[in-house]
Structure formats: C-alpha cells, structure tokens
Amino acid sequence: MTQYDYIVIGAGSAGCVVANRMTQDSERTVLLLEAGNPDTKPEIQIPLSSPNLPGSELDWGYFSEPEPYLNNRKIFCPRGKVLGGSSSINSMIYYPGQSSRL
Ligand SMILES: Cc1cc2nc3c(=O)[nH]c(=O)nc-3n(C[C@H](O)[C@H](O)[C@H](O)COP(=O)(O)OP(=O)(O)OC[C@H]3O[C@@H](n4cnc5c(N)ncnc54)[C@H](O)[C@@H]3O)c2cc1C
C-alpha cells in the first residue's frame, strides 16, 4: 500500500496550488483527492464559452436557506465539483480587487 506524507482534500483553486508547491520538494509525497471528475469538458478551457457550467453536473448545486430579507428566496450558490474546483466553472472571468479600497 502506498503511503503519503500529506493528503490534500479538494483539487480546486487552493488545493491544486498547495499540492503543486508541496511536490516541488521531491522528498515529499502528496495525495491530492478530488470528489469531481477530470476537467475534460471543452467549455472549461474556453473563456466565456458557457454560462451554463454553474448548475451543470460540474456543480455541487448548493442553495442557501430561505433568506427572510429576500422574500424567503433560496439563493443559488455555485461551487465547482471538478478538477480545478470553482475556478473551472467561472468561465475564466476575473474581477480584480481594487487596491485603493483595501
Ligand atoms: C460562477 C463563479 C464565478 C466566479 N467568478 C469569480 C471572479 O470573477 N473572481 C474571483 O476572484 N473569483 C470568482 N469566483 C470564486 C472563485 O472561483 C472561488 O473563490 C475559488 O475558486 C475558491 O477556491 P477554493 O480552493 O477555496 O475552492 P474550490 O475551487 O471550489 O475547490 C474546492 C474543491 O474541493 C472539492 N471537494 C469538496 N469537498 C470534497 C470532498 N469531501 N472530497 C474531495 N474533494 C472535495 C470540490 O469538488 C472542489 O474541486 C467565482 C466562482 C464561481 C462558482
């Protein structure tokens, strides 16, 4: 049975970076576990190609509880369930923060 020094749960934005950094030291062994499938859908790799990745089989499909200040609506909260995590279903849109407001 293979043994690992570290196990990283979730191959999303953070998990992939952490696992990559840790394996730069060749002495360490790291197991990266992901609940979703590989990121083979072409739409994942094409900027703005599909607004339909949220809500697809690549999404965990979370909703909030009923929000009392929003007429008890349940708010859709997309979270990626695929290699790359939420960054694989965000259509490669990037809104940078404004440093002047930090
Ligand atoms: C539609 C959409 C648009 C976005 N747009 C922007 C934007 O414009 N600018 C911006 O800065 N951010 C944006 N974000 C947010 C950004 O993508 C996320 O904040 C970021 O990807 C979160 O990284 P993370 O590593 O915390 O989680 P994730 O990338 O979500 O990774 C978590 C991973 O863990 C896996 N996982 C969960 N539970 C388990 C388990 N039990 N076992 C194994 N694996 C598990 C999941 O499947 C997933 O792959 C957007 C997100 C979405 C969904």
mmCIF file of N, CA and C and ligand atoms in Angstrom:
data_model
loop_
_atom_site.group_PDB
_atom_site.id
_atom_site.type_symbol
_atom_site.label_atom_id
_atom_site.label_comp_id
_atom_site.label_asym_id
_atom_site.label_seq_id
_atom_site.Cartn_x
_atom_site.Cartn_y
_atom_site.Cartn_z
ATOM 1 N N MET A 1 0.842 -1.191 0.000
ATOM 2 C CA MET A 1 0.000 0.000 0.000
ATOM 3 C C MET A 1 0.890 1.258 0.000
ATOM 4 N N THR A 2 0.562 2.210 -0.862
ATOM 5 C CA THR A 2 1.338 3.450 -0.921
ATOM 6 C C THR A 2 0.993 4.343 0.264
ATOM 7 N N GLN A 3 2.013 4.912 0.868
ATOM 8 C CA GLN A 3 1.782 5.863 1.949
ATOM 9 C C GLN A 3 2.257 7.240 1.509
ATOM 10 N N TYR A 4 1.559 8.274 1.994
ATOM 11 C CA TYR A 4 1.881 9.647 1.610
ATOM 12 C C TYR A 4 2.240 10.463 2.848
ATOM 13 N N ASP A 5 3.087 11.455 2.638
ATOM 14 C CA ASP A 5 3.426 12.357 3.745
ATOM 15 C C ASP A 5 2.262 13.290 4.055
ATOM 16 N N TYR A 6 1.553 13.728 2.984
ATOM 17 C CA TYR A 6 0.453 14.688 3.146
ATOM 18 C C TYR A 6 -0.710 14.283 2.245
ATOM 19 N N ILE A 7 -1.918 14.589 2.706
ATOM 20 C CA ILE A 7 -3.119 14.402 1.884
ATOM 21 C C ILE A 7 -3.814 15.754 1.781
ATOM 22 N N VAL A 8 -4.066 16.209 0.573
ATOM 23 C CA VAL A 8 -4.797 17.451 0.332
ATOM 24 C C VAL A 8 -6.180 17.056 -0.181
ATOM 25 N N ILE A 9 -7.222 17.523 0.504
ATOM 26 C CA ILE A 9 -8.594 17.180 0.116
ATOM 27 C C ILE A 9 -9.157 18.318 -0.733
ATOM 28 N N GLY A 10 -9.486 18.024 -1.976
ATOM 29 C CA GLY A 10 -10.084 19.016 -2.864
ATOM 30 C C GLY A 10 -9.059 19.596 -3.824
ATOM 31 N N ALA A 11 -9.209 19.272 -5.107
ATOM 32 C CA ALA A 11 -8.285 19.778 -6.133
ATOM 33 C C ALA A 11 -8.888 20.998 -6.807
ATOM 34 N N GLY A 12 -9.276 21.978 -5.973
ATOM 35 C CA GLY A 12 -9.776 23.246 -6.505
ATOM 36 C C GLY A 12 -8.663 24.263 -6.601
ATOM 37 N N SER A 13 -9.017 25.547 -6.606
ATOM 38 C CA SER A 13 -8.024 26.619 -6.756
ATOM 39 C C SER A 13 -6.922 26.480 -5.714
ATOM 40 N N ALA A 14 -7.290 26.386 -4.470
ATOM 41 C CA ALA A 14 -6.293 26.345 -3.400
ATOM 42 C C ALA A 14 -5.590 25.000 -3.339
ATOM 43 N N GLY A 15 -6.358 23.910 -3.433
ATOM 44 C CA GLY A 15 -5.775 22.580 -3.283
ATOM 45 C C GLY A 15 -4.718 22.281 -4.334
ATOM 46 N N CYS A 16 -4.973 22.710 -5.580
ATOM 47 C CA CYS A 16 -4.003 22.453 -6.650
ATOM 48 C C CYS A 16 -2.708 23.227 -6.400
ATOM 49 N N VAL A 17 -2.835 24.481 -5.951
ATOM 50 C CA VAL A 17 -1.642 25.285 -5.680
ATOM 51 C C VAL A 17 -0.851 24.683 -4.524
ATOM 52 N N VAL A 18 -1.552 24.319 -3.467
ATOM 53 C CA VAL A 18 -0.887 23.742 -2.294
ATOM 54 C C VAL A 18 -0.165 22.446 -2.669
ATOM 55 N N ALA A 19 -0.860 21.564 -3.396
ATOM 56 C CA ALA A 19 -0.244 20.288 -3.776
ATOM 57 C C ALA A 19 0.961 20.513 -4.687
ATOM 58 N N ASN A 20 0.820 21.473 -5.600
ATOM 59 C CA ASN A 20 1.934 21.767 -6.512
ATOM 60 C C ASN A 20 3.151 22.285 -5.742
ATOM 61 N N ARG A 21 2.915 23.205 -4.823
ATOM 62 C CA ARG A 21 4.029 23.741 -4.024
ATOM 63 C C ARG A 21 4.703 22.633 -3.210
ATOM 64 N N MET A 22 3.874 21.775 -2.607
ATOM 65 C CA MET A 22 4.434 20.752 -1.726
ATOM 66 C C MET A 22 5.262 19.730 -2.495
ATOM 67 N N THR A 23 4.870 19.472 -3.755
ATOM 68 C CA THR A 23 5.596 18.452 -4.520
ATOM 69 C C THR A 23 6.827 19.031 -5.206
ATOM 70 N N GLN A 24 7.059 20.339 -5.077
ATOM 71 C CA GLN A 24 8.301 20.901 -5.628
ATOM 72 C C GLN A 24 9.511 20.399 -4.844
ATOM 73 N N ASP A 25 9.278 20.002 -3.613
ATOM 74 C CA ASP A 25 10.310 19.314 -2.832
ATOM 75 C C ASP A 25 10.147 17.826 -3.125
ATOM 76 N N SER A 26 11.049 17.248 -3.887
ATOM 77 C CA SER A 26 10.851 15.886 -4.387
ATOM 78 C C SER A 26 10.883 14.842 -3.278
ATOM 79 N N GLU A 27 11.302 15.229 -2.093
ATOM 80 C CA GLU A 27 11.325 14.266 -0.987
ATOM 81 C C GLU A 27 9.922 13.979 -0.464
ATOM 82 N N ARG A 28 9.002 14.935 -0.661
ATOM 83 C CA ARG A 28 7.657 14.778 -0.092
ATOM 84 C C ARG A 28 6.742 14.039 -1.062
ATOM 85 N N THR A 29 5.840 13.227 -0.477
ATOM 86 C CA THR A 29 4.797 12.624 -1.307
ATOM 87 C C THR A 29 3.454 13.200 -0.865
ATOM 88 N N VAL A 30 2.634 13.587 -1.846
ATOM 89 C CA VAL A 30 1.357 14.238 -1.572
ATOM 90 C C VAL A 30 0.261 13.533 -2.360
ATOM 91 N N LEU A 31 -0.830 13.201 -1.674
ATOM 92 C CA LEU A 31 -2.016 12.649 -2.338
ATOM 93 C C LEU A 31 -3.051 13.754 -2.432
ATOM 94 N N LEU A 32 -3.460 14.095 -3.649
ATOM 95 C CA LEU A 32 -4.479 15.132 -3.878
ATOM 96 C C LEU A 32 -5.777 14.433 -4.258
ATOM 97 N N LEU A 33 -6.796 14.579 -3.399
ATOM 98 C CA LEU A 33 -8.080 13.906 -3.624
ATOM 99 C C LEU A 33 -9.128 14.900 -4.126
ATOM 100 N N GLU A 34 -9.871 14.527 -5.154
ATOM 101 C CA GLU A 34 -10.916 15.388 -5.702
ATOM 102 C C GLU A 34 -12.201 14.584 -5.873
ATOM 103 N N ALA A 35 -13.326 15.153 -5.403
ATOM 104 C CA ALA A 35 -14.606 14.449 -5.486
ATOM 105 C C ALA A 35 -15.162 14.458 -6.910
ATOM 106 N N GLY A 36 -14.844 15.499 -7.681
ATOM 107 C CA GLY A 36 -15.391 15.615 -9.040
ATOM 108 C C GLY A 36 -14.538 14.893 -10.068
ATOM 109 N N ASN A 37 -14.977 15.016 -11.312
ATOM 110 C CA ASN A 37 -14.307 14.352 -12.435
ATOM 111 C C ASN A 37 -13.174 15.218 -12.987
ATOM 112 N N PRO A 38 -12.336 14.663 -13.877
ATOM 113 C CA PRO A 38 -11.317 15.479 -14.552
ATOM 114 C C PRO A 38 -11.967 16.610 -15.364
ATOM 115 N N ASP A 39 -11.183 17.665 -15.612
ATOM 116 C CA ASP A 39 -11.720 18.864 -16.295
ATOM 117 C C ASP A 39 -11.611 18.711 -17.810
ATOM 118 N N THR A 40 -12.317 17.717 -18.348
ATOM 119 C CA THR A 40 -12.190 17.414 -19.775
ATOM 120 C C THR A 40 -13.209 18.135 -20.647
ATOM 121 N N LYS A 41 -14.241 18.745 -20.049
ATOM 122 C CA LYS A 41 -15.247 19.439 -20.883
ATOM 123 C C LYS A 41 -14.593 20.623 -21.589
ATOM 124 N N PRO A 42 -14.722 20.744 -22.911
ATOM 125 C CA PRO A 42 -14.058 21.837 -23.628
ATOM 126 C C PRO A 42 -14.454 23.218 -23.116
ATOM 127 N N GLU A 43 -15.710 23.388 -22.683
ATOM 128 C CA GLU A 43 -16.185 24.706 -22.231
ATOM 129 C C GLU A 43 -15.354 25.244 -21.063
ATOM 130 N N ILE A 44 -14.770 24.345 -20.272
ATOM 131 C CA ILE A 44 -13.970 24.787 -19.118
ATOM 132 C C ILE A 44 -12.762 25.593 -19.577
ATOM 133 N N GLN A 45 -12.209 25.228 -20.727
ATOM 134 C CA GLN A 45 -10.955 25.827 -21.199
ATOM 135 C C GLN A 45 -11.171 27.046 -22.087
ATOM 136 N N ILE A 46 -12.429 27.351 -22.456
ATOM 137 C CA ILE A 46 -12.690 28.440 -23.397
ATOM 138 C C ILE A 46 -13.318 29.609 -22.646
ATOM 139 N N PRO A 47 -12.623 30.757 -22.587
ATOM 140 C CA PRO A 47 -13.173 31.896 -21.837
ATOM 141 C C PRO A 47 -14.562 32.277 -22.338
ATOM 142 N N LEU A 48 -15.467 32.538 -21.418
ATOM 143 C CA LEU A 48 -16.831 32.997 -21.691
ATOM 144 C C LEU A 48 -17.626 32.059 -22.594
ATOM 145 N N SER A 49 -17.175 30.798 -22.726
ATOM 146 C CA SER A 49 -17.849 29.914 -23.679
ATOM 147 C C SER A 49 -19.201 29.454 -23.192
ATOM 148 N N SER A 50 -19.361 29.366 -21.893
ATOM 149 C CA SER A 50 -20.624 28.812 -21.416
ATOM 150 C C SER A 50 -21.019 29.394 -20.071
ATOM 151 N N PRO A 51 -22.173 30.065 -20.005
ATOM 152 C CA PRO A 51 -22.663 30.471 -18.696
ATOM 153 C C PRO A 51 -23.362 29.314 -17.999
ATOM 154 N N ASN A 52 -23.391 28.135 -18.660
ATOM 155 C CA ASN A 52 -24.172 27.017 -18.121
ATOM 156 C C ASN A 52 -23.358 26.035 -17.298
ATOM 157 N N LEU A 53 -22.082 26.331 -17.044
ATOM 158 C CA LEU A 53 -21.311 25.416 -16.195
ATOM 159 C C LEU A 53 -21.854 25.420 -14.767
ATOM 160 N N PRO A 54 -22.138 26.616 -14.185
ATOM 161 C CA PRO A 54 -22.858 26.591 -12.906
ATOM 162 C C PRO A 54 -24.236 25.950 -13.127
ATOM 163 N N GLY A 55 -24.587 25.009 -12.278
ATOM 164 C CA GLY A 55 -25.873 24.326 -12.426
ATOM 165 C C GLY A 55 -25.759 23.031 -13.216
ATOM 166 N N SER A 56 -24.572 22.765 -13.778
ATOM 167 C CA SER A 56 -24.387 21.529 -14.537
ATOM 168 C C SER A 56 -23.903 20.424 -13.593
ATOM 169 N N GLU A 57 -23.524 19.296 -14.178
ATOM 170 C CA GLU A 57 -23.016 18.180 -13.359
ATOM 171 C C GLU A 57 -21.655 18.500 -12.747
ATOM 172 N N LEU A 58 -21.059 19.635 -13.148
ATOM 173 C CA LEU A 58 -19.769 20.056 -12.580
ATOM 174 C C LEU A 58 -19.946 20.933 -11.351
ATOM 175 N N ASP A 59 -21.178 21.095 -10.918
ATOM 176 C CA ASP A 59 -21.517 21.997 -9.816
ATOM 177 C C ASP A 59 -22.118 21.160 -8.671
ATOM 178 N N TRP A 60 -21.734 21.510 -7.436
ATOM 179 C CA TRP A 60 -22.326 20.798 -6.293
ATOM 180 C C TRP A 60 -23.823 21.099 -6.175
ATOM 181 N N GLY A 61 -24.283 22.207 -6.725
ATOM 182 C CA GLY A 61 -25.718 22.521 -6.724
ATOM 183 C C GLY A 61 -26.252 23.029 -5.399
ATOM 184 N N TYR A 62 -25.454 23.827 -4.704
ATOM 185 C CA TYR A 62 -25.893 24.345 -3.408
ATOM 186 C C TYR A 62 -26.855 25.523 -3.552
ATOM 187 N N PHE A 63 -27.779 25.608 -2.612
ATOM 188 C CA PHE A 63 -28.647 26.778 -2.441
ATOM 189 C C PHE A 63 -28.570 27.202 -0.986
ATOM 190 N N SER A 64 -28.782 28.488 -0.750
ATOM 191 C CA SER A 64 -28.846 28.964 0.629
ATOM 192 C C SER A 64 -30.150 28.487 1.279
ATOM 193 N N GLU A 65 -30.232 28.678 2.565
ATOM 194 C CA GLU A 65 -31.523 28.532 3.239
ATOM 195 C C GLU A 65 -32.430 29.679 2.769
ATOM 196 N N PRO A 66 -33.743 29.585 2.986
ATOM 197 C CA PRO A 66 -34.623 30.710 2.633
ATOM 198 C C PRO A 66 -34.151 31.997 3.304
ATOM 199 N N GLU A 67 -34.005 33.062 2.505
ATOM 200 C CA GLU A 67 -33.477 34.327 3.015
ATOM 201 C C GLU A 67 -34.637 35.257 3.380
ATOM 202 N N PRO A 68 -34.848 35.517 4.681
ATOM 203 C CA PRO A 68 -36.027 36.288 5.102
ATOM 204 C C PRO A 68 -36.074 37.696 4.513
ATOM 205 N N TYR A 69 -34.891 38.292 4.244
ATOM 206 C CA TYR A 69 -34.882 39.656 3.693
ATOM 207 C C TYR A 69 -34.911 39.660 2.162
ATOM 208 N N LEU A 70 -35.071 38.490 1.575
ATOM 209 C CA LEU A 70 -35.189 38.370 0.111
ATOM 210 C C LEU A 70 -36.465 37.593 -0.230
ATOM 211 N N ASN A 71 -37.525 37.901 0.505
ATOM 212 C CA ASN A 71 -38.814 37.252 0.256
ATOM 213 C C ASN A 71 -38.703 35.729 0.374
ATOM 214 N N ASN A 72 -37.830 35.279 1.267
ATOM 215 C CA ASN A 72 -37.607 33.852 1.531
ATOM 216 C C ASN A 72 -37.107 33.065 0.321
ATOM 217 N N ARG A 73 -36.510 33.770 -0.616
ATOM 218 C CA ARG A 73 -35.932 33.049 -1.745
ATOM 219 C C ARG A 73 -34.684 32.283 -1.303
ATOM 220 N N LYS A 74 -34.450 31.132 -1.944
ATOM 221 C CA LYS A 74 -33.191 30.387 -1.746
ATOM 222 C C LYS A 74 -32.240 30.820 -2.849
ATOM 223 N N ILE A 75 -31.042 31.241 -2.451
ATOM 224 C CA ILE A 75 -30.102 31.810 -3.405
ATOM 225 C C ILE A 75 -29.142 30.739 -3.903
ATOM 226 N N PHE A 76 -29.011 30.661 -5.223
ATOM 227 C CA PHE A 76 -28.126 29.701 -5.883
ATOM 228 C C PHE A 76 -26.665 30.031 -5.555
ATOM 229 N N CYS A 77 -25.925 29.045 -5.093
ATOM 230 C CA CYS A 77 -24.523 29.253 -4.684
ATOM 231 C C CYS A 77 -23.630 28.249 -5.417
ATOM 232 N N PRO A 78 -23.277 28.534 -6.667
ATOM 233 C CA PRO A 78 -22.484 27.556 -7.425
ATOM 234 C C PRO A 78 -21.110 27.320 -6.828
ATOM 235 N N ARG A 79 -20.700 26.055 -6.786
ATOM 236 C CA ARG A 79 -19.377 25.626 -6.294
ATOM 237 C C ARG A 79 -18.923 24.472 -7.173
ATOM 238 N N GLY A 80 -17.742 24.585 -7.743
ATOM 239 C CA GLY A 80 -17.269 23.573 -8.680
ATOM 240 C C GLY A 80 -17.031 22.220 -8.047
ATOM 241 N N LYS A 81 -17.490 21.175 -8.745
ATOM 242 C CA LYS A 81 -17.205 19.787 -8.341
ATOM 243 C C LYS A 81 -16.505 19.110 -9.516
ATOM 244 N N VAL A 82 -15.251 19.468 -9.687
ATOM 245 C CA VAL A 82 -14.474 19.034 -10.849
ATOM 246 C C VAL A 82 -13.022 19.414 -10.584
ATOM 247 N N LEU A 83 -12.091 18.779 -11.279
ATOM 248 C CA LEU A 83 -10.700 19.188 -11.147
ATOM 249 C C LEU A 83 -10.582 20.680 -11.464
ATOM 250 N N GLY A 84 -9.972 21.429 -10.567
ATOM 251 C CA GLY A 84 -9.917 22.886 -10.717
ATOM 252 C C GLY A 84 -10.952 23.589 -9.855
ATOM 253 N N GLY A 85 -11.931 22.833 -9.367
ATOM 254 C CA GLY A 85 -12.935 23.399 -8.453
ATOM 255 C C GLY A 85 -13.741 24.525 -9.070
ATOM 256 N N SER A 86 -14.031 25.535 -8.265
ATOM 257 C CA SER A 86 -14.883 26.643 -8.733
ATOM 258 C C SER A 86 -14.221 27.424 -9.858
ATOM 259 N N SER A 87 -12.888 27.417 -9.902
ATOM 260 C CA SER A 87 -12.226 28.145 -10.992
ATOM 261 C C SER A 87 -12.438 27.457 -12.335
ATOM 262 N N SER A 88 -12.908 26.205 -12.336
ATOM 263 C CA SER A 88 -13.208 25.524 -13.601
ATOM 264 C C SER A 88 -14.607 25.846 -14.109
ATOM 265 N N ILE A 89 -15.448 26.456 -13.273
ATOM 266 C CA ILE A 89 -16.818 26.753 -13.744
ATOM 267 C C ILE A 89 -17.096 28.245 -13.748
ATOM 268 N N ASN A 90 -16.036 29.068 -13.661
ATOM 269 C CA ASN A 90 -16.278 30.522 -13.594
ATOM 270 C C ASN A 90 -16.095 31.219 -14.941
ATOM 271 N N SER A 91 -16.054 30.420 -16.018
ATOM 272 C CA SER A 91 -15.940 30.949 -17.385
ATOM 273 C C SER A 91 -14.714 31.832 -17.571
ATOM 274 N N MET A 92 -13.739 31.674 -16.685
ATOM 275 C CA MET A 92 -12.483 32.434 -16.749
ATOM 276 C C MET A 92 -12.696 33.930 -16.651
ATOM 277 N N ILE A 93 -13.758 34.320 -15.950
ATOM 278 C CA ILE A 93 -13.973 35.751 -15.701
ATOM 279 C C ILE A 93 -13.181 36.124 -14.458
ATOM 280 N N TYR A 94 -12.512 37.258 -14.508
ATOM 281 C CA TYR A 94 -11.690 37.657 -13.359
ATOM 282 C C TYR A 94 -11.987 39.110 -12.999
ATOM 283 N N TYR A 95 -12.500 39.320 -11.826
ATOM 284 C CA TYR A 95 -12.722 40.672 -11.319
ATOM 285 C C TYR A 95 -11.638 40.969 -10.289
ATOM 286 N N PRO A 96 -10.633 41.772 -10.642
ATOM 287 C CA PRO A 96 -9.590 42.067 -9.642
ATOM 288 C C PRO A 96 -10.138 42.972 -8.551
ATOM 289 N N GLY A 97 -9.612 42.794 -7.340
ATOM 290 C CA GLY A 97 -9.978 43.706 -6.270
ATOM 291 C C GLY A 97 -9.369 45.072 -6.519
ATOM 292 N N GLN A 98 -9.952 46.108 -5.917
ATOM 293 C CA GLN A 98 -9.406 47.455 -6.092
ATOM 294 C C GLN A 98 -8.519 47.778 -4.898
ATOM 295 N N SER A 99 -7.208 47.852 -5.134
ATOM 296 C CA SER A 99 -6.277 48.065 -4.032
ATOM 297 C C SER A 99 -6.545 49.386 -3.322
ATOM 298 N N SER A 100 -7.065 50.385 -4.040
ATOM 299 C CA SER A 100 -7.308 51.684 -3.417
ATOM 300 C C SER A 100 -8.413 51.609 -2.371
ATOM 301 N N ARG A 101 -9.233 50.551 -2.412
ATOM 302 C CA ARG A 101 -10.337 50.428 -1.445
ATOM 303 C C ARG A 101 -10.022 49.451 -0.330
ATOM 304 N N LEU A 102 -8.809 48.878 -0.339
ATOM 305 C CA LEU A 102 -8.471 47.915 0.714
ATOM 306 C C LEU A 102 -7.974 48.611 1.955
HETATM 307 C C1 LIG B 1 -19.570 31.005 -11.300
HETATM 308 C C2 LIG B 1 -18.409 31.523 -10.486
HETATM 309 C C3 LIG B 1 -17.809 32.727 -10.841
HETATM 310 C C4 LIG B 1 -16.723 33.223 -10.105
HETATM 311 N N1 LIG B 1 -16.115 34.391 -10.507
HETATM 312 C C5 LIG B 1 -15.036 34.853 -9.824
HETATM 313 C C6 LIG B 1 -14.353 36.041 -10.222
HETATM 314 O O1 LIG B 1 -14.696 36.682 -11.196
HETATM 315 N N2 LIG B 1 -13.296 36.477 -9.490
HETATM 316 C C7 LIG B 1 -12.853 35.766 -8.405
HETATM 317 O O2 LIG B 1 -11.869 36.187 -7.795
HETATM 318 N N3 LIG B 1 -13.477 34.644 -8.015
HETATM 319 C C8 LIG B 1 -14.545 34.164 -8.687
HETATM 320 N N4 LIG B 1 -15.190 33.036 -8.262
HETATM 321 C C9 LIG B 1 -14.770 32.448 -6.999
HETATM 322 C C10 LIG B 1 -13.552 31.555 -7.130
HETATM 323 O O3 LIG B 1 -13.665 30.692 -8.254
HETATM 324 C C11 LIG B 1 -13.503 30.765 -5.829
HETATM 325 O O4 LIG B 1 -13.451 31.673 -4.734
HETATM 326 C C12 LIG B 1 -12.280 29.881 -5.741
HETATM 327 O O5 LIG B 1 -12.194 29.032 -6.874
HETATM 328 C C13 LIG B 1 -12.415 29.047 -4.470
HETATM 329 O O6 LIG B 1 -11.256 28.248 -4.340
HETATM 330 P P1 LIG B 1 -11.197 27.125 -3.263
HETATM 331 O O7 LIG B 1 -9.911 26.394 -3.473
HETATM 332 O O8 LIG B 1 -11.471 27.707 -1.916
HETATM 333 O O9 LIG B 1 -12.449 26.174 -3.573
HETATM 334 P P2 LIG B 1 -12.811 25.419 -4.910
HETATM 335 O O10 LIG B 1 -12.043 25.933 -6.085
HETATM 336 O O11 LIG B 1 -14.297 25.435 -5.008
HETATM 337 O O12 LIG B 1 -12.263 23.945 -4.638
HETATM 338 C C14 LIG B 1 -12.836 23.059 -3.722
HETATM 339 C C15 LIG B 1 -12.648 21.642 -4.307
HETATM 340 O O13 LIG B 1 -12.844 20.695 -3.276
HETATM 341 C C16 LIG B 1 -13.581 19.618 -3.820
HETATM 342 N N5 LIG B 1 -14.210 18.938 -2.697
HETATM 343 C C17 LIG B 1 -15.169 19.421 -1.853
HETATM 344 N N6 LIG B 1 -15.477 18.505 -0.924
HETATM 345 C C18 LIG B 1 -14.676 17.416 -1.194
HETATM 346 C C19 LIG B 1 -14.524 16.161 -0.582
HETATM 347 N N7 LIG B 1 -15.237 15.805 0.514
HETATM 348 N N8 LIG B 1 -13.635 15.291 -1.093
HETATM 349 C C20 LIG B 1 -12.900 15.628 -2.180
HETATM 350 N N9 LIG B 1 -12.996 16.825 -2.814
HETATM 351 C C21 LIG B 1 -13.885 17.699 -2.317
HETATM 352 C C22 LIG B 1 -14.553 20.272 -4.761
HETATM 353 O O14 LIG B 1 -15.109 19.369 -5.677
HETATM 354 C C23 LIG B 1 -13.660 21.330 -5.417
HETATM 355 O O15 LIG B 1 -12.988 20.850 -6.549
HETATM 356 C C24 LIG B 1 -16.257 32.511 -8.984
HETATM 357 C C25 LIG B 1 -16.873 31.292 -8.631
HETATM 358 C C26 LIG B 1 -17.922 30.799 -9.366
HETATM 359 C C27 LIG B 1 -18.549 29.480 -8.968
#
